[in-house]
PDB file of C-alpha atoms in Angstrom:
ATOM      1  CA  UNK A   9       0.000   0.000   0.000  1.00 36.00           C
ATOM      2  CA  UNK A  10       1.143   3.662  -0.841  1.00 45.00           C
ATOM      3  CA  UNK A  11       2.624   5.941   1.447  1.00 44.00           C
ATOM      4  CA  UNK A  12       1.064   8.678  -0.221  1.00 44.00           C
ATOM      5  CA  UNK A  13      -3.022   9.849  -0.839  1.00 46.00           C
ATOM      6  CA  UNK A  14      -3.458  12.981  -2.755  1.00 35.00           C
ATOM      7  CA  UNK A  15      -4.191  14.833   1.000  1.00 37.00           C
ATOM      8  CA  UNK A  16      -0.191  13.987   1.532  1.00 43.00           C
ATOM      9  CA  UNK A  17       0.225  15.430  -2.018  1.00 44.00           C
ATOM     10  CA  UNK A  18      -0.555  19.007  -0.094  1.00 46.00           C
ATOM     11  CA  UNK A  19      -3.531  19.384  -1.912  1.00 41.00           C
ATOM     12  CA  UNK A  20      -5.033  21.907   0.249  1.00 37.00           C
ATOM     13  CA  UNK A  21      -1.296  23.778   0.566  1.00 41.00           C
ATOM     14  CA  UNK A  22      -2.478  24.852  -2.872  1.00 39.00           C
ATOM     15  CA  UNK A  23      -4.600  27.600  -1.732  1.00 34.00           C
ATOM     16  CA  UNK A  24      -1.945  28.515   1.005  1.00 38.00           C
ATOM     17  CA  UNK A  25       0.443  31.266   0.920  1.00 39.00           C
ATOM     18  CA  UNK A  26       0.492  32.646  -2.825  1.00 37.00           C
ATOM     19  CA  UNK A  27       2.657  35.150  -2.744  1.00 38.00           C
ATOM     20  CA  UNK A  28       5.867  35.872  -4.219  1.00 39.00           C
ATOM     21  CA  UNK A  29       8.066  38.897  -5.030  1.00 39.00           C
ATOM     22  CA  UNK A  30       6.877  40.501  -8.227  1.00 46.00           C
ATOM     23  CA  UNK A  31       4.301  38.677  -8.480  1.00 54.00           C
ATOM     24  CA  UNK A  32       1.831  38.177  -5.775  1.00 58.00           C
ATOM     25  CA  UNK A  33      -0.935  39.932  -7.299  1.00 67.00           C
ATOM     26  CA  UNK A  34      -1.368  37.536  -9.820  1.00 86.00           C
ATOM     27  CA  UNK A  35      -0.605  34.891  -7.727  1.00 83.00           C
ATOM     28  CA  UNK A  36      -2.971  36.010  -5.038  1.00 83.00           C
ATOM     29  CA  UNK A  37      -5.959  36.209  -8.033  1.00 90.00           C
ATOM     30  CA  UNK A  38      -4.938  32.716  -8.860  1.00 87.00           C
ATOM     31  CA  UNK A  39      -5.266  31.432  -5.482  1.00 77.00           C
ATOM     32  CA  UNK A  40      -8.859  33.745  -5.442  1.00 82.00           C
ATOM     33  CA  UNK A  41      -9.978  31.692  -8.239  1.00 86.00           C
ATOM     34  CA  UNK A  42      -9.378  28.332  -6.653  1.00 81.00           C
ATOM     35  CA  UNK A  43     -11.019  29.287  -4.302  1.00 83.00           C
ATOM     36  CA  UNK A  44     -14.301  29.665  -6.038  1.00 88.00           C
ATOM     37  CA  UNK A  45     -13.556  26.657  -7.713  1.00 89.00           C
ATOM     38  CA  UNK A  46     -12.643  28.457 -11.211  1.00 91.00           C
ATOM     39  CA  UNK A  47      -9.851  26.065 -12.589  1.00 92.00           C
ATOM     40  CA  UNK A  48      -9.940  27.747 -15.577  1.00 92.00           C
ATOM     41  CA  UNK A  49      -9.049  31.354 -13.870  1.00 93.00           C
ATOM     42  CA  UNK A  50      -6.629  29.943 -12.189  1.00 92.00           C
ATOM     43  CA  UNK A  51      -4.986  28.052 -14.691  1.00 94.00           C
ATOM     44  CA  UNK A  52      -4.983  30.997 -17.107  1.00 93.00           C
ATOM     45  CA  UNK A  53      -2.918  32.907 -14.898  1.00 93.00           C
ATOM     46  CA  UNK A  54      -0.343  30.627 -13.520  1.00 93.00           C
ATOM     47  CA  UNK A  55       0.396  29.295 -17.004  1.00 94.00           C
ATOM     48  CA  UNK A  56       1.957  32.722 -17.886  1.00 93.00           C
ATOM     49  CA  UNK A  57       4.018  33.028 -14.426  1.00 92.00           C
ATOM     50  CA  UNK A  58       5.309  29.688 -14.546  1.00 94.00           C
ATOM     51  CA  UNK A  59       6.425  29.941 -18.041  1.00 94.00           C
ATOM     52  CA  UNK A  60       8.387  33.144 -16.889  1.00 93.00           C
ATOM     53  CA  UNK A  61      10.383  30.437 -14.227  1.00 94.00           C
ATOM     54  CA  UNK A  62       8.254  31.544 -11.005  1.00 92.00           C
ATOM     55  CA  UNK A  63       8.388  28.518  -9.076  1.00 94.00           C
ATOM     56  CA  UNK A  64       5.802  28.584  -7.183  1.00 91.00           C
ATOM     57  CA  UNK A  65       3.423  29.293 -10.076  1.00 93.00           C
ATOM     58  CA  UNK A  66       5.254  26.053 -11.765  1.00 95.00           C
ATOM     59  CA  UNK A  67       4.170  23.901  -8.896  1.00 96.00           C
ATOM     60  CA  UNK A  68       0.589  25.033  -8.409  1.00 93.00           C
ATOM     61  CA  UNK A  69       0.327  24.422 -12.020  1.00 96.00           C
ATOM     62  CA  UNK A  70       1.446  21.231 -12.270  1.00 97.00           C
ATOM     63  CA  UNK A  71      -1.041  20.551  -8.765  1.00 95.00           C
ATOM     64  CA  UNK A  72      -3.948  21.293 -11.504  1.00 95.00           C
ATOM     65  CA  UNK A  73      -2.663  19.080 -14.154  1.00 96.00           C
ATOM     66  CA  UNK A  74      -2.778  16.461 -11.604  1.00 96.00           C
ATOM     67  CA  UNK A  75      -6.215  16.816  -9.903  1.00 94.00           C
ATOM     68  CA  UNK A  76      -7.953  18.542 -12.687  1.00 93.00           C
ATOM     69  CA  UNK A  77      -6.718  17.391 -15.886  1.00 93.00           C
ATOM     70  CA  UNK A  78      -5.393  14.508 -14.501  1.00 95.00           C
ATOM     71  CA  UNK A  79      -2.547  14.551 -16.967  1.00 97.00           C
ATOM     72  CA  UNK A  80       0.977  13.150 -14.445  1.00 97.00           C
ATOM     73  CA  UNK A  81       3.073  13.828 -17.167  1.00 97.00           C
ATOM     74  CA  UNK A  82       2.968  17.664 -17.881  1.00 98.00           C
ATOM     75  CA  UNK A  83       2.424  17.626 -13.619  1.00 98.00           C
ATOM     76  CA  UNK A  84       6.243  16.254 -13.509  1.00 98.00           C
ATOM     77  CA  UNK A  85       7.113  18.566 -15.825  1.00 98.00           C
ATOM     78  CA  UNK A  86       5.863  21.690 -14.227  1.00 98.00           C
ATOM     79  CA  UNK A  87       6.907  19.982 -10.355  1.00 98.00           C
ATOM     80  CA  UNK A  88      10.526  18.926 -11.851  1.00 98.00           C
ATOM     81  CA  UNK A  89      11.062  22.768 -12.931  1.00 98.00           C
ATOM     82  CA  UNK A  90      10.185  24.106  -9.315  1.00 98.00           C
ATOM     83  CA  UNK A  91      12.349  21.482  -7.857  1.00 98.00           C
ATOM     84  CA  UNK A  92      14.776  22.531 -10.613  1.00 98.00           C
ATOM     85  CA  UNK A  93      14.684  26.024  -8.823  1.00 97.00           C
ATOM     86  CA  UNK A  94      15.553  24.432  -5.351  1.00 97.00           C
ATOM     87  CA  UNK A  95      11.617  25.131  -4.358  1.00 97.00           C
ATOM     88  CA  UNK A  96      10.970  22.467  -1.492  1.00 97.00           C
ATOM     89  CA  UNK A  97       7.465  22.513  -2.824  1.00 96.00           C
ATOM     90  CA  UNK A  98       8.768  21.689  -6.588  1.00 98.00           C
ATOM     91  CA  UNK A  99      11.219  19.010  -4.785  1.00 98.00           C
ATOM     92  CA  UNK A 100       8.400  17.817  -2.132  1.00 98.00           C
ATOM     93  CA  UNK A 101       5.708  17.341  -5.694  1.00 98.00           C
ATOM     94  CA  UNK A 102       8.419  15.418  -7.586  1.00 98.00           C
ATOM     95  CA  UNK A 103       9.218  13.034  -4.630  1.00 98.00           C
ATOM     96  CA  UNK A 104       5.462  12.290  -4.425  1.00 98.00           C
ATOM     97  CA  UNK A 105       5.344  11.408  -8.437  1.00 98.00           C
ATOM     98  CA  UNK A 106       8.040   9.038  -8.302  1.00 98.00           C
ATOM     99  CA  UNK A 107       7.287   7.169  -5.197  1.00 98.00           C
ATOM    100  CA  UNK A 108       4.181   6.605  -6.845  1.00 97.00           C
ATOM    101  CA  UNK A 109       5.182   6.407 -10.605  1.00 98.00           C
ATOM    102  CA  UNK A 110       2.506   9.271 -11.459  1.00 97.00           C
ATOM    103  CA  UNK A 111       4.128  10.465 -14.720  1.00 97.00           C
ATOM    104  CA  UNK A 112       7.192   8.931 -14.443  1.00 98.00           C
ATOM    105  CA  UNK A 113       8.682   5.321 -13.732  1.00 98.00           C
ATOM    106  CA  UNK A 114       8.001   4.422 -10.267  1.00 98.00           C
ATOM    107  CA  UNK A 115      11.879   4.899  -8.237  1.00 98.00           C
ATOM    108  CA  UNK A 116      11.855   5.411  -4.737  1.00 98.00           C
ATOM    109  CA  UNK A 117      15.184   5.952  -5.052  1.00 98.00           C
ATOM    110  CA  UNK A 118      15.163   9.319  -6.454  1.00 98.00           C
ATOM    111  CA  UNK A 119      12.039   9.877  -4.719  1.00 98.00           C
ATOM    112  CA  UNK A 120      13.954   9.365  -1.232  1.00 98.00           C
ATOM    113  CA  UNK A 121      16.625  12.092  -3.163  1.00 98.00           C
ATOM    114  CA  UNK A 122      14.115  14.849  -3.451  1.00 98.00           C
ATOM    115  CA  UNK A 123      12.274  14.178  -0.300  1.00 98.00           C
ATOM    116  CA  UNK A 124      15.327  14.914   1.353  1.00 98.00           C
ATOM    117  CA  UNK A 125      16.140  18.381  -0.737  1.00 98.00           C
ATOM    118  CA  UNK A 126      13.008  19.383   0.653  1.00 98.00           C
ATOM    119  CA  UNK A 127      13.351  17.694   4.074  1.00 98.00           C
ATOM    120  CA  UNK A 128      16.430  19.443   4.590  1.00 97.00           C
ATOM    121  CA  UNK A 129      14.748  22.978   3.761  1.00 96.00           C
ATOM    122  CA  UNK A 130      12.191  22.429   6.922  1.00 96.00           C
ATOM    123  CA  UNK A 131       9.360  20.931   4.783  1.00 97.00           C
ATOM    124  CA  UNK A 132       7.870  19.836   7.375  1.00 97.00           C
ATOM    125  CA  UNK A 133       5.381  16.625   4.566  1.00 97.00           C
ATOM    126  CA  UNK A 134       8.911  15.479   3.516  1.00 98.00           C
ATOM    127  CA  UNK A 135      10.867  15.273   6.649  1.00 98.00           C
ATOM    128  CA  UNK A 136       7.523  12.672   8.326  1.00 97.00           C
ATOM    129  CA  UNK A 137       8.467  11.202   4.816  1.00 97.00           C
ATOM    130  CA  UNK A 138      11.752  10.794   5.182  1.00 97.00           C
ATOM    131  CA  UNK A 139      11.088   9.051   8.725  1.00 97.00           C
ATOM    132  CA  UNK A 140       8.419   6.856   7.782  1.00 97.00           C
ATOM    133  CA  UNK A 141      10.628   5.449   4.939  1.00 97.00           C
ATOM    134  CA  UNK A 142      13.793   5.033   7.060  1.00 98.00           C
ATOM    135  CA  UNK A 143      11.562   2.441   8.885  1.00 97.00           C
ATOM    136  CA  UNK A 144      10.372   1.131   5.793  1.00 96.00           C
ATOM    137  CA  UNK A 145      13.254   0.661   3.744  1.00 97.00           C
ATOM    138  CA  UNK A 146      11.522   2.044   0.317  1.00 96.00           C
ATOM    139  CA  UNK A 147      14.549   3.682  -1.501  1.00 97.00           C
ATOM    140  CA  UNK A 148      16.517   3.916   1.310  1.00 97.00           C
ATOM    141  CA  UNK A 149      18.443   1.305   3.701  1.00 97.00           C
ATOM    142  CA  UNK A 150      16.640   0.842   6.418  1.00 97.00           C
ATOM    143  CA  UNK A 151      17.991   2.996   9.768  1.00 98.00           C
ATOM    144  CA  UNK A 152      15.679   3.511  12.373  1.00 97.00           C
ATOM    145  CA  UNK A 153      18.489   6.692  13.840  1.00 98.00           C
ATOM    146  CA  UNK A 154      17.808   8.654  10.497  1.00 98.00           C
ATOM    147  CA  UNK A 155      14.079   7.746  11.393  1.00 98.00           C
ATOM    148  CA  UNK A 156      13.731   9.769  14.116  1.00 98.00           C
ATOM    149  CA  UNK A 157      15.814  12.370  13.396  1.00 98.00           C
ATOM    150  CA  UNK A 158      13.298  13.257  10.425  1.00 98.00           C
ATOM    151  CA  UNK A 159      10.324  12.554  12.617  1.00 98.00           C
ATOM    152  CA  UNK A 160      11.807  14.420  15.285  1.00 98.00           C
ATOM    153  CA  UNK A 161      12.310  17.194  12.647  1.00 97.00           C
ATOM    154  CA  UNK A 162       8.621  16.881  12.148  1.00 97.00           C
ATOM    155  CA  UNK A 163       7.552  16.524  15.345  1.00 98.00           C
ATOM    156  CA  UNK A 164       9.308  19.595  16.499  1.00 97.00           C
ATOM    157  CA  UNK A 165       7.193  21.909  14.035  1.00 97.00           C
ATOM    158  CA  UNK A 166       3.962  20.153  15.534  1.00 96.00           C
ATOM    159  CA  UNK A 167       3.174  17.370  12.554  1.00 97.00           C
ATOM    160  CA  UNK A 168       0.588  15.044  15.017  1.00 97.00           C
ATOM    161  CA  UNK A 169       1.628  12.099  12.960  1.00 97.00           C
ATOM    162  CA  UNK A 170       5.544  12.350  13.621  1.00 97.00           C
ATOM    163  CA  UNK A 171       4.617  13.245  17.223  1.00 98.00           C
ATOM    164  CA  UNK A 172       2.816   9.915  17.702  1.00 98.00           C
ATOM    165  CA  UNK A 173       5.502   8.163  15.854  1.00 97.00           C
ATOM    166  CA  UNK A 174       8.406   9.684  17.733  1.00 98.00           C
ATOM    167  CA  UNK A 175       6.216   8.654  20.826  1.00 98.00           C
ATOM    168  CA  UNK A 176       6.334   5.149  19.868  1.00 98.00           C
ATOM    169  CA  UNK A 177      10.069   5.080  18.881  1.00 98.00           C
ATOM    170  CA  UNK A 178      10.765   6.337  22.375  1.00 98.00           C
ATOM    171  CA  UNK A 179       8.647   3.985  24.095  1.00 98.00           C
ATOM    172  CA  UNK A 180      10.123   1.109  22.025  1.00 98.00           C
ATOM    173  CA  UNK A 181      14.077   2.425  21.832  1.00 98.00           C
ATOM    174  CA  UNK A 182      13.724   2.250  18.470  1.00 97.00           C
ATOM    175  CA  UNK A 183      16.232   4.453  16.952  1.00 97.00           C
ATOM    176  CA  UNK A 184      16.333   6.455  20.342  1.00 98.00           C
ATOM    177  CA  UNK A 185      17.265   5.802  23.775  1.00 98.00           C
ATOM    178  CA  UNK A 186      13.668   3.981  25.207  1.00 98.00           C
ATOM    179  CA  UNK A 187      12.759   6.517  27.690  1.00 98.00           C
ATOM    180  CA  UNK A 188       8.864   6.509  28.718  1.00 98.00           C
ATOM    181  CA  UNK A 189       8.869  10.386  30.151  1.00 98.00           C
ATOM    182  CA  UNK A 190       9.859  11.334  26.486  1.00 98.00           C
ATOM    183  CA  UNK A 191       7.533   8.060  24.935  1.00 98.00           C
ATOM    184  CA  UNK A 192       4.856  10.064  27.358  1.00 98.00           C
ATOM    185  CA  UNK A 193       5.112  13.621  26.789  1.00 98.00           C
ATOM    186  CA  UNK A 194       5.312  13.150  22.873  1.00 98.00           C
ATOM    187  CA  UNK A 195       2.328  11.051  23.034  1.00 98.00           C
ATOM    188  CA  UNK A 196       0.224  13.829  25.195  1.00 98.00           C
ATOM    189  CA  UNK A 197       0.951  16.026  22.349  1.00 98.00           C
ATOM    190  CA  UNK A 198      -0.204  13.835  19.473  1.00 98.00           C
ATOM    191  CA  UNK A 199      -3.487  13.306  21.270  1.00 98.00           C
ATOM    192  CA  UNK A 200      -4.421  16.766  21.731  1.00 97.00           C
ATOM    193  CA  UNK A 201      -4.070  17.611  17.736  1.00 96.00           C
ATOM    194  CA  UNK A 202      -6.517  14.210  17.007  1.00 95.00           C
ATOM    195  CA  UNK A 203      -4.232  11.566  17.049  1.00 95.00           C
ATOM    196  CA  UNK A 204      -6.038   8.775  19.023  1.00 91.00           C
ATOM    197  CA  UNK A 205      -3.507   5.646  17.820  1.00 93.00           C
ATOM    198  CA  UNK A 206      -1.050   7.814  20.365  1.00 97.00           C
ATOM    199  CA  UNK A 207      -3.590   7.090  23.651  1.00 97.00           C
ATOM    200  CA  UNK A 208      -2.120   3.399  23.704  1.00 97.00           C
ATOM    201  CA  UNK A 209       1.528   4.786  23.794  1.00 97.00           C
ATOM    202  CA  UNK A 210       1.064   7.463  26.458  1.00 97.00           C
ATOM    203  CA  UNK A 211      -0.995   5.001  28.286  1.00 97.00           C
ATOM    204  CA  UNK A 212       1.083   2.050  28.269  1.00 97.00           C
ATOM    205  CA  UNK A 213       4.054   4.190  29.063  1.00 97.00           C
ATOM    206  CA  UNK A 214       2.238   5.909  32.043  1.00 97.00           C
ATOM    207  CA  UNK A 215       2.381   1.632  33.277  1.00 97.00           C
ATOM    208  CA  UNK A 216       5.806   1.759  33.988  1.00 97.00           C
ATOM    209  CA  UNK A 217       6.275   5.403  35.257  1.00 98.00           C
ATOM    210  CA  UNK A 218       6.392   6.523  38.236  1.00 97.00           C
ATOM    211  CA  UNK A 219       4.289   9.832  39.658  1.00 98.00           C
ATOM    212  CA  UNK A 220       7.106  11.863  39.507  1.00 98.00           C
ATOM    213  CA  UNK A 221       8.435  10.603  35.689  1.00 98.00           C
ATOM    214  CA  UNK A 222       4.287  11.513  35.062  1.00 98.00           C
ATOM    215  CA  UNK A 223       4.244  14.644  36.361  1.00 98.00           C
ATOM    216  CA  UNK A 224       7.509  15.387  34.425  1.00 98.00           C
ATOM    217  CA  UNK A 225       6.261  14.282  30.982  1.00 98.00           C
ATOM    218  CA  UNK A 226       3.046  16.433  31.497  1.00 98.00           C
ATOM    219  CA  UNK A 227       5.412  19.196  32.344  1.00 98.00           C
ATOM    220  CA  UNK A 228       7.228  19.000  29.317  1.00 98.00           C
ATOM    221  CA  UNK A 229       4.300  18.862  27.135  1.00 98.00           C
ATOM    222  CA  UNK A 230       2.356  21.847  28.754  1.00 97.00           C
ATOM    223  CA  UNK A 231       5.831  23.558  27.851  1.00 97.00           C
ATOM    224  CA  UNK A 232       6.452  22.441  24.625  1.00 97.00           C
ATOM    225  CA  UNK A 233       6.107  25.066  22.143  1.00 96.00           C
ATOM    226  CA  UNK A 234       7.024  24.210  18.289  1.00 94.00           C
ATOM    227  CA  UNK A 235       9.644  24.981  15.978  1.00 89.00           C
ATOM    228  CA  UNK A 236       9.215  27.894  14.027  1.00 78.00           C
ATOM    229  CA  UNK A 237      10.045  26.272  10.408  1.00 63.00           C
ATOM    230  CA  UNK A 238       8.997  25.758   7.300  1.00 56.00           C
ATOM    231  CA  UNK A 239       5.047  26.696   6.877  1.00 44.00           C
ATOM    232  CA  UNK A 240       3.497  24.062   3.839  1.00 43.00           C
TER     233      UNK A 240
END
């Protein structure tokens, strides 16, 4: 089973943060037209932007070649010129089309290779990514330390899935040092953003804690505050 839906794909980053030097005018009447659902609009006034070599215009457009015309190929193509630009978004697109061989042969190698261009810019999709397939093994060799650094990455800027994950790791050992204040706290914060799988790890943990080690993981959670990073 794929990794990836189209929800990972950042669909809804789309209409997020259209602005760009020069440019953000037309960008932020593109985004207006999404909005309202008029693909045409929009389309009509990226095309001309990403032609020029604005990246972000590239990657939205290829975003409506794959959900609206459903044509992967001129997607890479738009996505591969982004990433061409060192746009994590561009990078982040491409790594999603060939772990899934949308538009191009399927290589999680060089899938893994632009998930970690963006990774390594803060994107916050890639680096939970990047950890889920150090665990997995898919283009990369399997290393469970790389795994939660990137989820740790993740976790940091508040991504509910790499928080749960990193709570498990922790719990575990896996890749970490097993320690169940850290296994705790990380799991507190994954269930307050939705992510119910994470009640089993804070729970369990809580089993072989003592008051004090409780009390301490709650602390750290109610002072957690996330890393200001990359905004997707």
């Amino acid at each position: 089973m794929s990794l990836l839906n189209l929800y990972q794909f950042g669909v809804l980053s789309v209409i997020l943060a259209w602005t760009t030097s020069g440019f953000a005018g037309s960008l932020e009447d593109a985004v207006a037209a999404w909005r309202q659902r008029d693909v045409a609009k929009a389309f009509e006034l990226l095309r001309p932007l990403a032609e020029q070599g604005v990246a972000q215009a590239q990657w939205r457009l290829g975003m409506i070649y794959l959900t609206e015309q459903k044509n992967d190929a001129e997607a890479v193509k738009w996505f591969r010129k982004a990433a061409d630009q060192d746009d994590d978004q561009g990078q982040w697109f491409l790594g999603n089309m060939y772990f899934s061989g949308w538009g191009v042969r399927k290589d999680e190698v060089e899938a893994a290779s632009w998930y970690r261009k963006a990774a390594d810019k803060g994107h916050i999709d890639a680096q939970r990514i990047l950890g889920i397939i150090y665990i997995t093994g898919q283009g990369v060799v399997p290393d469970h330390v790389e795994a939660a650094k990137w989820m740790r990455k993740a976790a940091d800027q508040g991504d509910s899935t790499a928080q749960e994950s990193l709570g498990l790791m922790y719990h575990r050992g896996d890749g970490v040092p097993q320690d169940y204040v850290l296994a705790h706290m990380w799991s507190i914060l994954a269930v307050a953003q939705g992510a119910k799988g994470a009640a089993f790890v804070r729970d369990a943990a809580a089993e072989k804690m003592t008051p004090e080690q409780i009390g301490e993981a709650q602390r750290l959670a109610r002072e957690w505050k996330p890393v200001v990073g990359k905004q997707n």
